[in-house]
Coordinates of C-alpha atoms and ligand atoms in Angstrom, one line a residue:
X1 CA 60.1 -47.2 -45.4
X2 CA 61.4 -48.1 -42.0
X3 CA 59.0 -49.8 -39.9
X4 CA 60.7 -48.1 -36.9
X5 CA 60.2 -45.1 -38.3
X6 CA 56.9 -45.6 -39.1
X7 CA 55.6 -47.0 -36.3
X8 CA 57.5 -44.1 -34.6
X9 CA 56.3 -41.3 -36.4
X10 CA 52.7 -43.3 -36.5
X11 CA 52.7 -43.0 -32.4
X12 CA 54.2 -40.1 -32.6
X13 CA 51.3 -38.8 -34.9
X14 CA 48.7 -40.2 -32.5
X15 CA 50.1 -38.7 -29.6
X16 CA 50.3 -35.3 -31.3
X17 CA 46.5 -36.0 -32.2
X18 CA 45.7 -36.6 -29.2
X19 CA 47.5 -34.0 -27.3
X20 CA 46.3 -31.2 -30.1
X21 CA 42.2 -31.3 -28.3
X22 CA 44.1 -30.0 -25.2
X23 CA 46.8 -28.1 -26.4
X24 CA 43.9 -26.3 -28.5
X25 CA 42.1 -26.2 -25.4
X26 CA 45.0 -24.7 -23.3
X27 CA 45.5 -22.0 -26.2
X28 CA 42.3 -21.0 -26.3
X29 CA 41.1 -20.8 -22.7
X30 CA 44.6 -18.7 -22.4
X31 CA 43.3 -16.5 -25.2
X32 CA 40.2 -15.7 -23.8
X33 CA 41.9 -15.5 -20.0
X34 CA 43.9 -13.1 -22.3
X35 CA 40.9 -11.3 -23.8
X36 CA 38.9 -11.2 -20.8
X37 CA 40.4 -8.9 -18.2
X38 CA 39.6 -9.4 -14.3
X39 CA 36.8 -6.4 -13.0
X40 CA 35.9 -6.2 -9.5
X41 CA 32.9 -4.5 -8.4
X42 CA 32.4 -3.7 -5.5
X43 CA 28.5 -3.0 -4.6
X44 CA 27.3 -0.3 -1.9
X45 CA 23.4 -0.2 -2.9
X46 CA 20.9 2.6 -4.5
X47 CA 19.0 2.4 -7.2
X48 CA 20.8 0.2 -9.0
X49 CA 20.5 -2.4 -7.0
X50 CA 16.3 -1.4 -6.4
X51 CA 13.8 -3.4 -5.6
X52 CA 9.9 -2.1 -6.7
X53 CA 7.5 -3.5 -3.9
X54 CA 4.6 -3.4 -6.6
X55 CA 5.9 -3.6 -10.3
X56 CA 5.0 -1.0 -12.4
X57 CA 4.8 1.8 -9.3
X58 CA 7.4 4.2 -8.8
X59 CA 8.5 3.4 -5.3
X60 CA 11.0 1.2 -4.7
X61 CA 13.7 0.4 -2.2
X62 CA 17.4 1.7 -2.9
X63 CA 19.9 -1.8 -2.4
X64 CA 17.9 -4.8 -2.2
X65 CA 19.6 -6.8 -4.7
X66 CA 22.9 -8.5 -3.8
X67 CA 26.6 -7.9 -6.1
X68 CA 25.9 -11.3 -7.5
X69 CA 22.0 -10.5 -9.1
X70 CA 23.7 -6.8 -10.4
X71 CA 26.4 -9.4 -12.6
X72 CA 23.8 -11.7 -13.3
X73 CA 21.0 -9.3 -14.5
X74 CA 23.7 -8.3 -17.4
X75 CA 23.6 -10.1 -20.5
X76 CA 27.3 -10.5 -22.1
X77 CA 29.2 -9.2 -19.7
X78 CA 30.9 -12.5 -18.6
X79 CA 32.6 -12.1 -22.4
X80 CA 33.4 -8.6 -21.8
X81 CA 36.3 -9.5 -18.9
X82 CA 35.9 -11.9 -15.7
X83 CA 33.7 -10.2 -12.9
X84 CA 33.5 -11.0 -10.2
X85 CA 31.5 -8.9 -7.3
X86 CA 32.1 -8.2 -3.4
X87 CA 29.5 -6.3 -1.5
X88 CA 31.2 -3.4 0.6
X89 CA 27.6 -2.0 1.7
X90 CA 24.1 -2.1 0.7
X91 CA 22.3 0.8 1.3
X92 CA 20.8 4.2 -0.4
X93 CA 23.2 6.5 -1.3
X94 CA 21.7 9.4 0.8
X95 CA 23.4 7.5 3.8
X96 CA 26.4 7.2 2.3
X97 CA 29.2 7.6 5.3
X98 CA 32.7 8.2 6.1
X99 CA 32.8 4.1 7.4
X100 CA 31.7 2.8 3.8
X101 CA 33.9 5.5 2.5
X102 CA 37.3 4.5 3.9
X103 CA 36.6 0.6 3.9
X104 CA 35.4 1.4 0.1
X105 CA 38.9 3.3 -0.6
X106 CA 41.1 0.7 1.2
X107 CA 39.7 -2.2 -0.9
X108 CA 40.4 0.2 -4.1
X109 CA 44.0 0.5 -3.3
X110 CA 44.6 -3.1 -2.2
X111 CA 42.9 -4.4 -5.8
X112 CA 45.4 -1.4 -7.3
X113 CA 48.2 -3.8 -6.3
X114 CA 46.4 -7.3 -7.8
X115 CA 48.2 -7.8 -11.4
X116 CA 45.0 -10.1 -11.8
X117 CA 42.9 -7.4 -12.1
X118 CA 42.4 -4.7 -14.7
X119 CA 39.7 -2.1 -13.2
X120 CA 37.6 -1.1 -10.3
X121 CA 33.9 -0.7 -10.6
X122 CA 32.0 1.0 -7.8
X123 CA 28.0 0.7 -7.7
X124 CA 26.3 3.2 -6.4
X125 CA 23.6 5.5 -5.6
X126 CA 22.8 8.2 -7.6
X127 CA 22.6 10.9 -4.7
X128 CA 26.3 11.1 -3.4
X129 CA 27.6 9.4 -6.3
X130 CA 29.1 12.4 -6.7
X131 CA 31.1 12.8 -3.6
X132 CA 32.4 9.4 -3.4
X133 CA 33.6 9.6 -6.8
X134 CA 35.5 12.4 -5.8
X135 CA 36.9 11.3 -2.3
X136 CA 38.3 7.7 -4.5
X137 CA 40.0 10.3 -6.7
X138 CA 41.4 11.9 -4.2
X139 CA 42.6 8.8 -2.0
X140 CA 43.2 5.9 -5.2
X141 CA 46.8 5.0 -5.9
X142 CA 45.5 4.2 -9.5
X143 CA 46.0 4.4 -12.4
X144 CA 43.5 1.5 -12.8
X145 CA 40.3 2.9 -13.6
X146 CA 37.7 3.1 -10.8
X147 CA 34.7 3.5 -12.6
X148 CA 31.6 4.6 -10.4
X149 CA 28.3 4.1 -11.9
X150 CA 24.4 3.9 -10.6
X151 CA 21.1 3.9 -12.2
X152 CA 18.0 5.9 -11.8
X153 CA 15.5 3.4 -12.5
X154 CA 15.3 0.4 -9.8
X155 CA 16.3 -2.9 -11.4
X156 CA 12.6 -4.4 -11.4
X157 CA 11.3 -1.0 -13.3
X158 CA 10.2 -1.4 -17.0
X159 CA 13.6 -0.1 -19.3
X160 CA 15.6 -0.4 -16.2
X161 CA 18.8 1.8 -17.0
X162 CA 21.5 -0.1 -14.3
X163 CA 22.2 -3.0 -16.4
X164 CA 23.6 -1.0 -19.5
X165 CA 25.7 1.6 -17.1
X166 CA 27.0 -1.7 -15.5
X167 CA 28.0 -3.4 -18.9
X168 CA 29.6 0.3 -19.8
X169 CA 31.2 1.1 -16.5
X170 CA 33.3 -3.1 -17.1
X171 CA 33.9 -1.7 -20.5
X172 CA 35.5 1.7 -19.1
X173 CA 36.9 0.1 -16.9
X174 CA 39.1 -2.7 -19.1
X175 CA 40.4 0.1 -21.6
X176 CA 43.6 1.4 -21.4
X177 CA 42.4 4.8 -22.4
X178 CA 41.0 5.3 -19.0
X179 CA 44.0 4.3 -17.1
X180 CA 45.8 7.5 -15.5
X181 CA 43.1 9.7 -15.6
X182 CA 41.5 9.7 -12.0
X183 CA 38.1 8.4 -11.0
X184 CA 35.2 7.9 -13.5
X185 CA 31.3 8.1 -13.8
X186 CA 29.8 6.4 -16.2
X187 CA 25.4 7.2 -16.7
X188 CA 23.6 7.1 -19.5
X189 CA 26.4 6.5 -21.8
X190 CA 28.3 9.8 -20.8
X191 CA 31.9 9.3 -19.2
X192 CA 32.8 11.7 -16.2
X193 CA 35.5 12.7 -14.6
X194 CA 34.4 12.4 -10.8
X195 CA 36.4 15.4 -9.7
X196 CA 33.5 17.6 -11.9
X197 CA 30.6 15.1 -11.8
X198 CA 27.3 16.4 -10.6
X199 CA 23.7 15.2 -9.9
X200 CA 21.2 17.9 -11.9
X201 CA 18.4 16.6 -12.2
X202 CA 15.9 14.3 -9.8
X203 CA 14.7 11.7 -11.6
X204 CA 15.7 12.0 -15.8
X205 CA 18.0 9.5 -16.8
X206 CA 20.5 12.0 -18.6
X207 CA 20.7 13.8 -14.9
X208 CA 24.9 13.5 -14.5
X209 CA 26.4 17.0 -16.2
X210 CA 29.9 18.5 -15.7
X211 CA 28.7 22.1 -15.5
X212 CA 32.6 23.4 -15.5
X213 CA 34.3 21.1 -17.7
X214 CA 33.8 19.1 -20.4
X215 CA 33.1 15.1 -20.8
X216 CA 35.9 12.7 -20.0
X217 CA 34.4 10.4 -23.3
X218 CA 30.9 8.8 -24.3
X219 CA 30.4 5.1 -23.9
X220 CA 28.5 3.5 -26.3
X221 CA 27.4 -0.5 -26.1
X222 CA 30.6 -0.8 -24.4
X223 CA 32.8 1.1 -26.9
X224 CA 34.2 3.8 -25.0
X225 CA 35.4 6.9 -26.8
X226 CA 37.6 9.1 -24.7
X227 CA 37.1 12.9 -25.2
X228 CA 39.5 14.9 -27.2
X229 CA 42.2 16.4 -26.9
X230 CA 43.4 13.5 -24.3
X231 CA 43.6 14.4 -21.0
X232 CA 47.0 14.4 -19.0
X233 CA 47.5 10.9 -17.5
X234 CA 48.2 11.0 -13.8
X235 CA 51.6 9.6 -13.5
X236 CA 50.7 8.8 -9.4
X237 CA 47.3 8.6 -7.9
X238 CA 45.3 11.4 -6.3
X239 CA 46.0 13.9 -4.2
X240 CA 45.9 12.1 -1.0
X241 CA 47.1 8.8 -2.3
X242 CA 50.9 9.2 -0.7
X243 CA 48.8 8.3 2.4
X244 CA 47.3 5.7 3.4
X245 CA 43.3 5.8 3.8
X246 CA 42.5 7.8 7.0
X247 CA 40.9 5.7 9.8
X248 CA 38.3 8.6 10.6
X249 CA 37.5 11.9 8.7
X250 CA 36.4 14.9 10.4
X251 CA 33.8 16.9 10.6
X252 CA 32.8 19.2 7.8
X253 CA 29.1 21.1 8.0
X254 CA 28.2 22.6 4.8
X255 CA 26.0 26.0 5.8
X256 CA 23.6 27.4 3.3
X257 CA 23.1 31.3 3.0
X258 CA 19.6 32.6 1.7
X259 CA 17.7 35.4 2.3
X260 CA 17.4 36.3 5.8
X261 CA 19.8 33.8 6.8
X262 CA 21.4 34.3 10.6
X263 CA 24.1 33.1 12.6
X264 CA 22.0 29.6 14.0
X265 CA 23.7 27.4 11.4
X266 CA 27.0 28.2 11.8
X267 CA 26.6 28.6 15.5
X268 CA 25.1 24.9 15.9
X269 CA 28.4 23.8 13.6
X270 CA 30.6 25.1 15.8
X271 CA 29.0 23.7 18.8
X272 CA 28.9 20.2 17.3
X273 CA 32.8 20.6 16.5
X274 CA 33.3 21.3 13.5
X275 CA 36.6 21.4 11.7
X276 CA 35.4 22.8 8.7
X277 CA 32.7 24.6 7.4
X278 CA 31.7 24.9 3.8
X279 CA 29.5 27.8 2.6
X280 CA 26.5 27.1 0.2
X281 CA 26.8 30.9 -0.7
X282 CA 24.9 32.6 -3.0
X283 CA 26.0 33.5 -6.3
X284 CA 29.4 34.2 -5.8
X285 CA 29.7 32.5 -2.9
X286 CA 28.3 35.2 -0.8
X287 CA 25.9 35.4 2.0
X288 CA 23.9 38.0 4.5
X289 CA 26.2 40.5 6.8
X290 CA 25.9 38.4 10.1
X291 CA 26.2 34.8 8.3
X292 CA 29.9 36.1 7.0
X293 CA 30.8 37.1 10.3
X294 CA 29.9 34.6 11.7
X295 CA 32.0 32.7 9.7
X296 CA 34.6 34.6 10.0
X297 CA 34.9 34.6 13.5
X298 CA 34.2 30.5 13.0
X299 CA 37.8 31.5 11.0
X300 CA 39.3 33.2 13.7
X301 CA 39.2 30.7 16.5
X302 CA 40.6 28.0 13.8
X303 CA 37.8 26.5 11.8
X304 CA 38.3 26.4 8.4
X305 CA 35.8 28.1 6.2
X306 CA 35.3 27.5 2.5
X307 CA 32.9 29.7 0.6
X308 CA 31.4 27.8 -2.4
X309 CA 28.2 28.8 -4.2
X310 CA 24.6 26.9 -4.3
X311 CA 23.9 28.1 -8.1
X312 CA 25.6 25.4 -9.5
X313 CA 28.1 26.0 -11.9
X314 CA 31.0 28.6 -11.8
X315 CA 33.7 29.7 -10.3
X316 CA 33.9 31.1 -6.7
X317 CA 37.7 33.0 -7.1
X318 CA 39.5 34.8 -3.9
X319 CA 38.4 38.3 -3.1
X320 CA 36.3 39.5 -5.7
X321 CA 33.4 39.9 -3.8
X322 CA 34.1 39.2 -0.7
X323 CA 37.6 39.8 1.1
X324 CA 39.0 36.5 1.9
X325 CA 42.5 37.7 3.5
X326 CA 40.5 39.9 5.8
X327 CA 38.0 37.1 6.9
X328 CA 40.8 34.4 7.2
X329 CA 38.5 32.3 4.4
X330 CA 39.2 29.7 1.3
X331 CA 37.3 29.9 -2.1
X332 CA 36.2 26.8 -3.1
X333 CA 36.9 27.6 -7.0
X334 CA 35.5 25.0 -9.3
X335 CA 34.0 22.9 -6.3
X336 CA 30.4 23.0 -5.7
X337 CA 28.9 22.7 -1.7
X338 CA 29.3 18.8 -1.7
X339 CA 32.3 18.4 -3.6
X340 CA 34.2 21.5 -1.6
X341 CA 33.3 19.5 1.9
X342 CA 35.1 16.3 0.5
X343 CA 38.2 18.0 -0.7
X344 CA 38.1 20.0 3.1
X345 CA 37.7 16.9 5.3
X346 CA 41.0 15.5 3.0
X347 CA 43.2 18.2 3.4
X348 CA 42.7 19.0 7.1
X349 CA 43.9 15.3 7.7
X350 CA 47.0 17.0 6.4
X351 CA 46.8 20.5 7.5
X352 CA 45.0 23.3 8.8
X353 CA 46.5 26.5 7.2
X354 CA 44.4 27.9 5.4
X355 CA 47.0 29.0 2.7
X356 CA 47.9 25.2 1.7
X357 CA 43.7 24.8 1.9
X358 CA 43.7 27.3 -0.9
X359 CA 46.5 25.1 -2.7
X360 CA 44.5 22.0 -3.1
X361 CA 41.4 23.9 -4.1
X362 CA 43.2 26.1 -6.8
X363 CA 43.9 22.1 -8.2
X364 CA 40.4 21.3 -8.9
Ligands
LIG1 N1 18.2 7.5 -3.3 C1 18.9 6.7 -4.3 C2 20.4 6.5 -3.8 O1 21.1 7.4 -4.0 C3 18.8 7.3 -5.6 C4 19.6 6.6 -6.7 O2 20.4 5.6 -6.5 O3 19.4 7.0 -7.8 O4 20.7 5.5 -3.4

């Protein structure tokens, strides 16, 4: 044998040998960089992040713990995909605000862009959960999933829910399924689609329902199982998203009728300037005599009015009870109170006839 050779091959052997630890190394750290997709959440408070003053009582404080605790408090999900946190607000949802809503939805967009990153998760309160889901579905460029969850147990209480709808909302958020299909809730293990999403109940854990449409998929132990058939993927973003994020929204009242109800509401929303006013009607989205023309004079000197219903669940179509080409108004259709006020501040940043109003309502 020649020594040359030998020697040779020998060294080159040893270097193989000893280059194999790192090249092994390389390989697998670039597997798992490959198996663990980037997630940023981005924090704004509630529950989730809740702080019981006294353990075991139910009081607590809404957004006491930071991004970073949320992460930490969730065993495994640093093998799920990379997180890593920023914290756009802390505070309980019920002051949720157009200021945390439009730095919220020009962070989504800019992490849109970020090939580093696979999905958007949004903590969240429970209480408007509902309506910032919506508005990100309206203004996200996608089709990255922005997944928004919350909890209804603070993260000190006994069986505290967060940590699981955190671990779930990653794991919605890194699957391909939910790519292209608009802005999600995940609670409880139930996948929403935020455009339908809605509170029900005040304190049960199984209080998130989707009164006038079905589930968007379950997500179980971070196996998520979209719903079937498939939903359409959204080729573009939402509705808004050829725009960018508004620097100011305006201002939307939402005005409940009831029995008795009079003219004082709408009357104090016009004062205050109101560009919009959204009816909490009842059952079809009706209301008393002088509350609908008061409205409709509201109508008449260029405030648009959308009649939705407090019941709940249904449909509030043009003109069946009420005639809305008479009283210059647009029916919310699918979109309860809250939601209907969302979609109304959105589209008169674009427009106020009321015809094209009717447009982007008929699409929800
Ligand atoms: N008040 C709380 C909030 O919305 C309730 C919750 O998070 O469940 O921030």
């Amino acid at each position: 044998m020649n020594a040359t050779r030998t020697l040779g091959s020998n060294l080159l052997c040893a270097a193989l040998a000893a280059a194999l630890p790192f090249a092994a190394a390389a390989q697998a750290a670039q597997k798992t960089a490959r198996a663990r997709p980037g997630v940023i959440i981005l924090a704004t408070g509630g529950t989730i992040a809740g702080a019981q003053p006294k353990p075991g009582e139910a009081g607590y404080r809404s957004g006491s713990f930071s991004v970073e605790s949320l992460i930490q408090a969730v065993p495994g999900l640093s093998q799920l995909a990379s997180v890593s946190g920023e914290q756009i607000a802390n505070i309980g949802s019920q002051d949720m605000n157009d200021a945390v809503w439009i730095k919220l939805a020009r962070r989504v967009n800019e992490i849109q862009k970020d090939p580093s990153i696979a999905g958007i998760v949004v903590t969240h309160g429970t209480d408007t959960l509902e309506e910032t889901g919506f508005f990100l579905d309206l203004v996200s460029t996608g089709p990255k999933p922005v997944v928004l969850t919350g909890s209804m147990r603070p993260a000190t209480a006994v069986s505290a829910d967060g940590p699981m709808n955190l671990y779930n909302a990653v794991a919605v958020a890194i699957d391909p399924e939910a790519r292209g299909i608009g802005a999600l809730i995940v609670m409880n293990d139930d996948v929403f689609f935020a455009s339908e999403a809605v509170k029900t109940n005040t304190t049960s854990l199984q209080t998130f329902g989707s009164p006038n449409g079905g589930l968007a998929g379950i997500v179980n132990y971070g196996k998520f199982r979209p719903a079937s058939p498939p939903v359409a993927r959204r080729v573009r973003g939402g509705v808004f998203s050829d725009m960018p994020v508004p620097d100011t929204l305006p201002r939307v009242f939402i005005v409940s009728s009831h029995a008795n109800a009079g003219t004082e509401m709408v009357d104090a929303a016009v004062a205050a300037g109101a560009k919009g006013i959204v009816l909490a009607g009842v059952g079809d989205g009706n209301g008393t005599a002088p509350l609908i023309q008061a409205l409709s004079a509201a109508a008449r000197k260029g405030v648009v009015v959308v009649r939705s219903s407090r019941v709940g669940s249904g449909v509030v179509a043009r003109n069946v009870e009420l005639d809305d080409d008479k009283l210059g108004f647009v029916a919310a259709m699918e979109l309860n109170p809250q939601k209907a006020r969302v979609l109304l501040q959105m589209a008169l940043t674009r427009t106020k006839d009321v015809a094209q109003i009717q447009r982007y309502f008929e699409a929800y």
